[in-house]
Amino acid sequence: MRFSTVNENKIIFACKYRHKSVAINRKKDMSTTILAIESSCDDTSAAVIRDGVLLSNTIASQKVHERYGGVVPELASRSHQQNIIPVVDDALKQANVSVDEIDAVGYTRGPGLLGSLLVGASFAKAFALAKDCKLVEVNHLHGHVLANFIVTPETVGREQAKFPFLCLLVSGGHTQIIIVRDYTSMEIIGTTIDDAAGEAFDKCAKILGLPYPGGPHIDRHAKIGNPNAFQFNKPQIPNLDYSFSGLKTSILYFLQKQVQENQNFIAENIDDICASAQSTIISILLKKLILASKQTGIKDVVIGGGVAANSGLRDAITETGKRLGWRTFLPELRYTTDNAAMIGLAAYHKYLAGEFSTQNVAPRARYSLQEYFAK
Ligand code: KG4
Ligand code: ZN
């Protein structure tokens, strides 16, 4: 693990995986080496994957947005432009792989911020042109699902979920229940009708005066709070769909009332408020996941996306799984939030399936998994 401050934008380089002594098969005809690029939001990331095994995963996180309480798209694009070449260079060096060994470059086509996506897509296309290698477009959500399958040379052969399995995908922009039939075949059976689970965390945190992104801060406070201290409204939504916008309103009204009586209410009760809000979000998520498992009969269950880093959700999924006889699988923490390793794995499986992209494929701010897999 290496951290270094790169420039005045306070971009932190974190080599999430470093392995120098890996025995690399240098015969190109016998192995497939993918360079992956992720730039959909505020993390610039590059990874190298050989034959489905992760060799390196470098991430430059943009700290510049913190002071604005959310991602500023224009600043994100500029930072991606500054970061992309050093990040790719770092990923190749960490993997001990040269540009000439790359068989394909995989990149996030969408969904995400258009300006951010453009930087990654343009780099990927230029690289593919220059090195005359294949180009593979990846849907960001496809990556989040496959994050569960990321293995390094040390973890190859680890037990994994068997197809078909259920994936609860919970990120800053999406909340979906997905039947994963194969590496490149998935069906969404439930989705949010308004806010995503990550948004619920972030909006609650904002009300409480916590920094952006709020999810990890709520998680930290919740660990020492009482989840039953306060009751918040849970939505009554039919089928396997979700709604989180009411929770934010419920918390807002509750706090406004309490603060009128005691100005220090939030400061004095922050741990209990966070624990209660988090436990409400988790119980909403689990209720529909349990229903999905009952309806489909599928008992292999995984989670993915930034909110899959939440310690309460991870514990709750594991506990529920034990109670209901599921086999549950949790992605490694470092692969829950945005990273190129997951994009590389998705690109690898698309490469094996012969699904290549062309130079005239444009990035897409909105890009549903249905559309992506319907092609
Ligand atoms: O997957 P991700 O990195 O980006 C998107 O694709 O949206 O997810 C970001 C989201 C944010 O809403 C962030 O607050 C949330 O993941 N998040 C968490 C935790 N870590 C990140 N939410 C709850 N608990 C966490 N520990
Ligand atoms: Zn994401």
Short mmCIF file of C-alpha atoms and ligand atoms in Angstrom, two decimals:
data_model
loop_
_atom_site.label_atom_id
_atom_site.label_comp_id
_atom_site.label_asym_id
_atom_site.label_seq_id
_atom_site.Cartn_x
_atom_site.Cartn_y
_atom_site.Cartn_z
CA MET A 1 0.00 0.00 0.00
CA ARG A 2 1.48 3.38 -0.98
CA PHE A 3 0.12 6.82 -0.31
CA SER A 4 1.58 10.03 -1.66
CA THR A 5 0.30 13.53 -2.17
CA VAL A 6 0.75 14.40 -5.80
CA ASN A 7 -0.14 18.08 -6.30
CA GLU A 8 -1.97 21.02 -4.80
CA ASN A 9 -5.34 19.41 -5.56
CA LYS A 10 -4.46 16.96 -2.81
CA ILE A 11 -4.95 13.94 -4.98
CA ILE A 12 -4.13 10.86 -3.03
CA PHE A 13 -2.67 7.95 -4.91
CA ALA A 14 -3.46 4.69 -3.28
CA CYS A 15 -2.09 1.60 -4.85
CA LYS A 16 -4.78 -0.76 -3.61
CA TYR A 17 -2.91 -3.82 -4.67
CA ARG A 18 0.77 -4.22 -5.14
CA HIS A 19 2.42 -7.41 -6.13
CA LYS A 20 5.86 -7.42 -7.65
CA SER A 21 6.94 -10.99 -7.46
CA VAL A 22 4.02 -12.46 -9.40
CA ALA A 23 5.10 -14.91 -12.05
CA ILE A 24 3.85 -13.37 -15.27
CA ASN A 25 3.29 -15.42 -18.35
CA ARG A 26 4.84 -13.27 -21.02
CA LYS A 27 3.73 -15.36 -23.98
CA LYS A 28 1.00 -13.12 -25.35
CA ASP A 29 -0.70 -15.92 -27.27
CA MET A 30 -1.24 -17.86 -24.04
CA SER A 31 -2.64 -15.12 -21.86
CA THR A 32 -5.05 -12.19 -22.00
CA THR A 33 -3.97 -8.93 -20.42
CA ILE A 34 -6.50 -6.14 -19.90
CA LEU A 35 -5.82 -2.53 -18.98
CA ALA A 36 -8.94 -1.09 -17.33
CA ILE A 37 -9.96 2.54 -16.82
CA GLU A 38 -12.65 3.83 -14.44
CA SER A 39 -13.53 7.55 -14.39
CA SER A 40 -17.32 7.71 -13.95
CA CYS A 41 -17.39 10.03 -10.94
CA ASP A 42 -14.59 11.40 -8.74
CA ASP A 43 -12.11 8.51 -8.66
CA THR A 44 -9.58 8.08 -11.46
CA SER A 45 -8.56 4.44 -11.46
CA ALA A 46 -6.56 2.06 -13.63
CA ALA A 47 -6.04 -1.67 -13.21
CA VAL A 48 -4.26 -4.50 -14.95
CA ILE A 49 -5.89 -7.93 -15.10
CA ARG A 50 -4.24 -10.98 -16.58
CA ASP A 51 -6.35 -14.06 -17.29
CA GLY A 52 -8.97 -12.83 -14.82
CA VAL A 53 -6.43 -12.28 -12.03
CA LEU A 54 -5.83 -8.75 -10.72
CA LEU A 55 -2.21 -7.61 -10.93
CA SER A 56 -2.65 -3.96 -9.95
CA ASN A 57 -5.34 -1.45 -9.07
CA THR A 58 -4.40 2.20 -8.67
CA ILE A 59 -6.87 4.86 -7.55
CA ALA A 60 -6.51 8.64 -7.40
CA SER A 61 -9.28 9.96 -5.17
CA GLN A 62 -10.21 13.61 -5.63
CA LYS A 63 -10.30 15.38 -2.30
CA VAL A 64 -11.13 18.71 -3.99
CA HIS A 65 -14.90 18.07 -3.71
CA GLU A 66 -15.05 17.72 0.07
CA ARG A 67 -15.29 21.43 0.71
CA TYR A 68 -18.31 21.69 -1.61
CA GLY A 69 -20.32 18.95 0.09
CA GLY A 70 -20.66 16.96 -3.15
CA VAL A 71 -18.94 16.21 -6.45
CA VAL A 72 -18.47 19.29 -8.69
CA PRO A 73 -18.59 17.86 -12.26
CA GLU A 74 -16.27 20.44 -13.86
CA LEU A 75 -13.62 19.97 -11.17
CA ALA A 76 -13.96 16.20 -11.46
CA SER A 77 -13.28 16.28 -15.24
CA ARG A 78 -10.22 18.48 -14.77
CA SER A 79 -8.82 16.23 -12.06
CA HIS A 80 -9.38 13.15 -14.23
CA GLN A 81 -7.39 14.84 -16.99
CA GLN A 82 -4.54 15.51 -14.59
CA ASN A 83 -4.64 12.03 -13.06
CA ILE A 84 -5.27 9.65 -15.91
CA ILE A 85 -1.75 9.29 -17.29
CA PRO A 86 0.06 9.00 -13.92
CA VAL A 87 -2.58 6.54 -12.69
CA VAL A 88 -2.26 4.30 -15.76
CA ASP A 89 1.51 4.54 -15.58
CA ASP A 90 1.41 3.53 -11.92
CA ALA A 91 -0.94 0.59 -12.58
CA LEU A 92 1.31 -0.75 -15.37
CA LYS A 93 4.42 -0.37 -13.22
CA GLN A 94 2.81 -2.05 -10.22
CA ALA A 95 1.71 -4.94 -12.44
CA ASN A 96 5.14 -5.08 -14.07
CA VAL A 97 3.44 -5.07 -17.45
CA SER A 98 4.46 -3.00 -20.50
CA VAL A 99 2.03 -1.24 -22.84
CA ASP A 100 2.95 -3.72 -25.58
CA GLU A 101 1.60 -6.60 -23.51
CA ILE A 102 -1.94 -5.18 -23.34
CA ASP A 103 -4.46 -7.15 -25.43
CA ALA A 104 -7.46 -4.92 -24.71
CA VAL A 105 -8.37 -1.74 -22.90
CA GLY A 106 -11.65 -1.80 -20.99
CA TYR A 107 -13.29 1.43 -19.87
CA THR A 108 -16.43 2.63 -18.13
CA ARG A 109 -18.85 3.91 -20.77
CA GLY A 110 -21.53 4.90 -18.24
CA PRO A 111 -23.55 5.66 -16.20
CA GLY A 112 -21.83 8.61 -14.53
CA LEU A 113 -20.85 12.24 -15.04
CA LEU A 114 -20.47 12.85 -18.77
CA GLY A 115 -17.35 15.04 -18.48
CA SER A 116 -15.67 12.46 -16.23
CA LEU A 117 -16.62 9.55 -18.49
CA LEU A 118 -15.28 11.41 -21.52
CA VAL A 119 -11.78 11.58 -20.05
CA GLY A 120 -11.60 7.82 -19.43
CA ALA A 121 -13.27 6.92 -22.74
CA SER A 122 -11.00 9.24 -24.75
CA PHE A 123 -7.91 7.85 -23.07
CA ALA A 124 -9.05 4.26 -23.68
CA LYS A 125 -9.80 4.93 -27.35
CA ALA A 126 -6.50 6.70 -27.92
CA PHE A 127 -4.62 3.87 -26.22
CA ALA A 128 -6.43 1.24 -28.32
CA LEU A 129 -5.65 3.17 -31.51
CA ALA A 130 -2.03 3.74 -30.62
CA LYS A 131 -1.33 0.17 -29.53
CA ASP A 132 -3.72 -1.46 -32.02
CA CYS A 133 -5.48 -3.44 -29.32
CA LYS A 134 -9.14 -4.28 -28.65
CA LEU A 135 -11.51 -1.84 -26.98
CA VAL A 136 -14.19 -3.04 -24.52
CA GLU A 137 -16.92 -0.78 -23.12
CA VAL A 138 -18.19 -1.65 -19.64
CA ASN A 139 -21.28 -0.54 -17.76
CA HIS A 140 -20.17 0.71 -14.35
CA LEU A 141 -22.86 -1.38 -12.61
CA HIS A 142 -21.65 -4.53 -14.36
CA GLY A 143 -18.32 -3.82 -12.69
CA HIS A 144 -19.88 -3.40 -9.24
CA VAL A 145 -21.59 -6.81 -9.54
CA LEU A 146 -18.41 -8.56 -10.70
CA ALA A 147 -16.37 -6.96 -7.88
CA ASN A 148 -17.37 -10.09 -5.98
CA PHE A 149 -15.21 -12.19 -8.32
CA ILE A 150 -12.01 -10.15 -8.11
CA VAL A 151 -9.07 -12.36 -7.20
CA THR A 152 -5.39 -11.61 -6.85
CA PRO A 153 -2.62 -14.19 -7.29
CA GLU A 154 -2.97 -14.90 -3.54
CA THR A 155 -6.73 -15.49 -3.58
CA VAL A 156 -7.15 -17.46 -6.82
CA GLY A 157 -9.39 -20.48 -6.21
CA ARG A 158 -11.30 -18.83 -3.37
CA GLU A 159 -14.92 -20.03 -3.00
CA GLN A 160 -17.32 -17.87 -4.99
CA ALA A 161 -21.05 -17.52 -5.62
CA LYS A 162 -22.55 -19.93 -8.16
CA PHE A 163 -24.78 -18.84 -11.03
CA PRO A 164 -27.57 -17.93 -10.83
CA PHE A 165 -27.19 -15.78 -7.73
CA LEU A 166 -28.79 -12.62 -6.36
CA CYS A 167 -26.84 -9.38 -6.12
CA LEU A 168 -27.98 -6.46 -4.00
CA LEU A 169 -26.35 -3.56 -5.80
CA VAL A 170 -26.20 -0.51 -3.56
CA SER A 171 -24.24 2.53 -4.71
CA GLY A 172 -24.47 6.31 -4.68
CA GLY A 173 -26.72 6.32 -7.75
CA HIS A 174 -28.36 2.88 -7.84
CA THR A 175 -30.19 0.38 -5.67
CA GLN A 176 -31.13 -2.80 -7.48
CA ILE A 177 -31.77 -6.49 -6.93
CA ILE A 178 -30.24 -8.42 -9.81
CA ILE A 179 -30.38 -12.06 -10.85
CA VAL A 180 -26.86 -12.76 -12.09
CA ARG A 181 -27.14 -15.65 -14.56
CA ASP A 182 -23.61 -15.49 -15.91
CA TYR A 183 -20.65 -13.10 -16.08
CA THR A 184 -22.32 -11.27 -18.96
CA SER A 185 -26.01 -12.01 -18.40
CA MET A 186 -28.04 -10.30 -15.68
CA GLU A 187 -31.67 -9.39 -15.01
CA ILE A 188 -32.89 -6.58 -12.74
CA ILE A 189 -35.87 -7.66 -10.66
CA GLY A 190 -36.08 -4.71 -8.26
CA THR A 191 -34.97 -1.09 -8.32
CA THR A 192 -35.43 2.18 -6.46
CA ILE A 193 -38.26 4.45 -7.56
CA ASP A 194 -36.49 7.56 -6.19
CA ASP A 195 -33.26 7.90 -4.17
CA ALA A 196 -30.53 5.26 -4.05
CA ALA A 197 -29.39 3.76 -0.73
CA GLY A 198 -26.09 5.69 -0.99
CA GLU A 199 -28.03 8.90 -1.51
CA ALA A 200 -30.07 8.13 1.59
CA PHE A 201 -26.86 7.79 3.59
CA ASP A 202 -25.38 10.96 2.05
CA LYS A 203 -28.54 13.06 2.51
CA CYS A 204 -29.00 11.96 6.14
CA ALA A 205 -25.36 12.81 6.77
CA LYS A 206 -25.83 16.25 5.24
CA ILE A 207 -28.81 16.95 7.52
CA LEU A 208 -26.61 15.94 10.45
CA GLY A 209 -23.79 18.25 9.31
CA LEU A 210 -21.41 15.39 8.48
CA PRO A 211 -18.93 15.69 5.57
CA TYR A 212 -19.46 14.33 2.05
CA PRO A 213 -19.66 11.47 1.23
CA GLY A 214 -21.67 10.80 4.35
CA GLY A 215 -22.02 7.01 4.21
CA PRO A 216 -18.70 6.17 5.88
CA HIS A 217 -19.32 8.82 8.60
CA ILE A 218 -22.76 7.44 9.42
CA ASP A 219 -21.23 3.96 9.52
CA ARG A 220 -18.54 5.13 11.97
CA HIS A 221 -21.03 6.80 14.35
CA ALA A 222 -23.50 3.92 14.04
CA LYS A 223 -20.92 1.46 15.36
CA ILE A 224 -21.19 3.00 18.83
CA GLY A 225 -24.86 4.04 18.74
CA ASN A 226 -28.14 2.35 19.64
CA PRO A 227 -30.04 1.29 16.49
CA ASN A 228 -33.33 1.18 18.42
CA ALA A 229 -33.03 4.66 19.95
CA PHE A 230 -35.28 6.35 17.35
CA GLN A 231 -37.91 5.08 14.92
CA PHE A 232 -38.07 6.38 11.35
CA ASN A 233 -40.72 5.70 8.71
CA LYS A 234 -40.25 2.73 6.41
CA PRO A 235 -41.80 2.85 2.93
CA GLN A 236 -44.57 0.52 1.78
CA ILE A 237 -43.61 -0.12 -1.83
CA PRO A 238 -45.01 -3.08 -3.80
CA ASN A 239 -42.97 -5.89 -5.38
CA LEU A 240 -39.18 -5.84 -5.13
CA ASP A 241 -38.78 -2.09 -5.58
CA TYR A 242 -37.31 0.39 -3.13
CA SER A 243 -37.92 3.97 -2.04
CA PHE A 244 -35.62 6.04 0.15
CA SER A 245 -36.78 9.62 -0.30
CA GLY A 246 -39.32 9.38 2.58
CA LEU A 247 -36.63 8.38 5.07
CA LYS A 248 -34.71 11.60 4.53
CA THR A 249 -37.91 13.62 5.11
CA SER A 250 -38.80 11.58 8.18
CA ILE A 251 -35.36 12.22 9.70
CA LEU A 252 -35.46 15.91 8.76
CA TYR A 253 -38.86 16.52 10.45
CA PHE A 254 -37.85 14.49 13.50
CA LEU A 255 -34.65 16.51 13.94
CA GLN A 256 -36.33 19.88 13.37
CA LYS A 257 -38.77 19.04 16.18
CA GLN A 258 -36.04 17.82 18.55
CA VAL A 259 -33.73 20.77 17.88
CA GLN A 260 -36.55 23.19 18.73
CA GLU A 261 -36.62 21.66 22.23
CA ASN A 262 -32.86 21.13 22.59
CA GLN A 263 -30.39 23.00 20.37
CA ASN A 264 -27.68 20.44 21.12
CA PHE A 265 -29.87 17.45 20.28
CA ILE A 266 -27.85 16.39 17.19
CA ALA A 267 -24.45 16.72 18.86
CA GLU A 268 -25.65 14.88 21.99
CA ASN A 269 -27.30 12.04 20.06
CA ILE A 270 -25.26 11.75 16.85
CA ASP A 271 -24.28 8.09 17.41
CA ASP A 272 -27.84 6.98 18.18
CA ILE A 273 -29.31 8.98 15.28
CA CYS A 274 -26.78 7.45 12.85
CA ALA A 275 -27.32 3.94 14.22
CA SER A 276 -31.12 4.31 13.95
CA ALA A 277 -30.98 5.76 10.41
CA GLN A 278 -28.53 3.08 9.27
CA SER A 279 -30.57 0.26 10.76
CA THR A 280 -33.70 1.61 9.01
CA ILE A 281 -31.89 1.67 5.63
CA ILE A 282 -30.57 -1.86 6.21
CA SER A 283 -33.96 -3.26 7.19
CA ILE A 284 -35.55 -1.69 4.07
CA LEU A 285 -32.80 -3.26 1.92
CA LEU A 286 -33.04 -6.69 3.53
CA LYS A 287 -36.84 -6.96 3.46
CA LYS A 288 -36.89 -6.93 -0.35
CA LEU A 289 -33.78 -9.07 -0.69
CA ILE A 290 -35.40 -11.76 1.48
CA LEU A 291 -38.55 -11.52 -0.65
CA ALA A 292 -36.45 -11.83 -3.83
CA SER A 293 -34.79 -14.97 -2.51
CA LYS A 294 -38.19 -16.46 -1.58
CA GLN A 295 -39.69 -15.63 -4.99
CA THR A 296 -36.77 -16.91 -7.05
CA GLY A 297 -35.64 -19.76 -4.79
CA ILE A 298 -32.05 -18.47 -5.19
CA LYS A 299 -29.93 -18.77 -2.06
CA ASP A 300 -26.52 -17.59 -3.20
CA VAL A 301 -26.49 -13.89 -2.34
CA VAL A 302 -23.84 -11.20 -2.87
CA ILE A 303 -23.71 -7.43 -2.44
CA GLY A 304 -21.90 -4.77 -4.44
CA GLY A 305 -21.45 -0.98 -4.77
CA GLY A 306 -20.16 1.66 -2.36
CA VAL A 307 -22.79 0.97 0.31
CA ALA A 308 -21.59 -2.66 0.39
CA ALA A 309 -18.73 -1.21 2.47
CA ASN A 310 -21.20 -0.49 5.27
CA SER A 311 -20.29 -2.61 8.29
CA GLY A 312 -23.89 -2.83 9.51
CA LEU A 313 -25.10 -4.06 6.10
CA ARG A 314 -22.27 -6.59 5.86
CA ASP A 315 -23.11 -7.98 9.33
CA ALA A 316 -26.86 -8.00 8.62
CA ILE A 317 -26.45 -9.88 5.30
CA THR A 318 -24.21 -12.44 6.97
CA GLU A 319 -26.64 -12.92 9.89
CA THR A 320 -29.69 -13.14 7.62
CA GLY A 321 -27.88 -15.61 5.42
CA LYS A 322 -27.13 -17.86 8.39
CA ARG A 323 -30.76 -17.70 9.52
CA LEU A 324 -32.23 -18.42 6.07
CA GLY A 325 -29.68 -20.93 4.81
CA TRP A 326 -28.15 -18.62 2.18
CA ARG A 327 -24.54 -18.74 1.03
CA THR A 328 -23.52 -15.10 1.32
CA PHE A 329 -20.46 -13.52 -0.30
CA LEU A 330 -19.13 -10.05 0.45
CA PRO A 331 -16.76 -8.20 -1.87
CA GLU A 332 -13.45 -7.15 -0.32
CA LEU A 333 -13.85 -3.66 1.15
CA ARG A 334 -11.36 -2.09 -1.28
CA TYR A 335 -13.48 -3.26 -4.24
CA THR A 336 -16.83 -1.93 -2.98
CA THR A 337 -16.33 1.73 -3.93
CA ASP A 338 -15.31 2.80 -7.43
CA ASN A 339 -12.24 1.06 -8.85
CA ALA A 340 -10.88 -0.09 -12.20
CA ALA A 341 -10.30 -3.67 -11.02
CA MET A 342 -14.03 -4.41 -11.29
CA ILE A 343 -14.16 -2.76 -14.74
CA GLY A 344 -11.20 -4.88 -15.80
CA LEU A 345 -12.88 -8.09 -14.72
CA ALA A 346 -16.07 -7.19 -16.59
CA ALA A 347 -13.95 -6.28 -19.64
CA TYR A 348 -12.11 -9.60 -19.38
CA HIS A 349 -15.35 -11.59 -19.51
CA LYS A 350 -16.64 -9.49 -22.40
CA TYR A 351 -13.31 -10.06 -24.15
CA LEU A 352 -13.74 -13.83 -23.74
CA ALA A 353 -17.28 -13.51 -25.10
CA GLY A 354 -15.95 -11.55 -28.11
CA GLU A 355 -17.92 -8.41 -27.20
CA PHE A 356 -15.76 -5.56 -28.45
CA SER A 357 -16.43 -1.88 -28.83
CA THR A 358 -15.58 0.59 -31.61
CA GLN A 359 -14.04 4.06 -31.71
CA ASN A 360 -17.42 5.72 -32.41
CA VAL A 361 -19.14 4.43 -29.25
CA ALA A 362 -19.92 7.51 -27.09
CA PRO A 363 -19.98 7.63 -23.27
CA ARG A 364 -23.41 7.77 -21.66
CA ALA A 365 -24.40 9.63 -18.48
CA ARG A 366 -27.47 7.40 -18.24
CA TYR A 367 -26.95 3.79 -19.14
CA SER A 368 -29.19 1.11 -17.66
CA LEU A 369 -28.05 -2.47 -17.21
CA GLN A 370 -31.14 -3.62 -19.15
CA GLU A 371 -30.04 -1.70 -22.23
CA TYR A 372 -26.45 -2.80 -21.81
CA PHE A 373 -27.27 -6.49 -21.57
CA ALA A 374 -30.02 -6.33 -24.21
CA LYS A 375 -27.46 -5.71 -26.95
O1 KG4 B 1 -20.14 2.79 -5.75
P1 KG4 B 1 -19.77 4.13 -5.29
O2 KG4 B 1 -18.35 4.37 -4.87
O3 KG4 B 1 -20.11 5.21 -6.37
C1 KG4 B 1 -21.25 5.11 -7.19
O4 KG4 B 1 -21.21 4.31 -8.15
O5 KG4 B 1 -22.24 5.79 -6.86
O6 KG4 B 1 -20.74 4.49 -4.08
C2 KG4 B 1 -20.65 5.69 -3.40
C3 KG4 B 1 -21.66 5.66 -2.28
C4 KG4 B 1 -21.79 6.98 -1.54
O7 KG4 B 1 -23.16 7.30 -1.44
C5 KG4 B 1 -21.18 6.68 -0.19
O8 KG4 B 1 -21.71 7.44 0.87
C6 KG4 B 1 -21.51 5.22 -0.04
O9 KG4 B 1 -21.30 4.68 -1.30
N1 KG4 B 1 -20.67 4.56 0.97
C7 KG4 B 1 -21.14 4.09 2.14
C8 KG4 B 1 -20.03 3.57 2.85
N2 KG4 B 1 -18.92 3.74 2.07
C9 KG4 B 1 -19.33 4.35 0.92
N3 KG4 B 1 -22.38 4.04 2.63
C10 KG4 B 1 -22.55 3.51 3.85
N4 KG4 B 1 -21.54 3.01 4.60
C11 KG4 B 1 -20.26 3.01 4.13
N5 KG4 B 1 -19.27 2.51 4.88
ZN ZN B 2 -19.85 3.05 -8.35
#
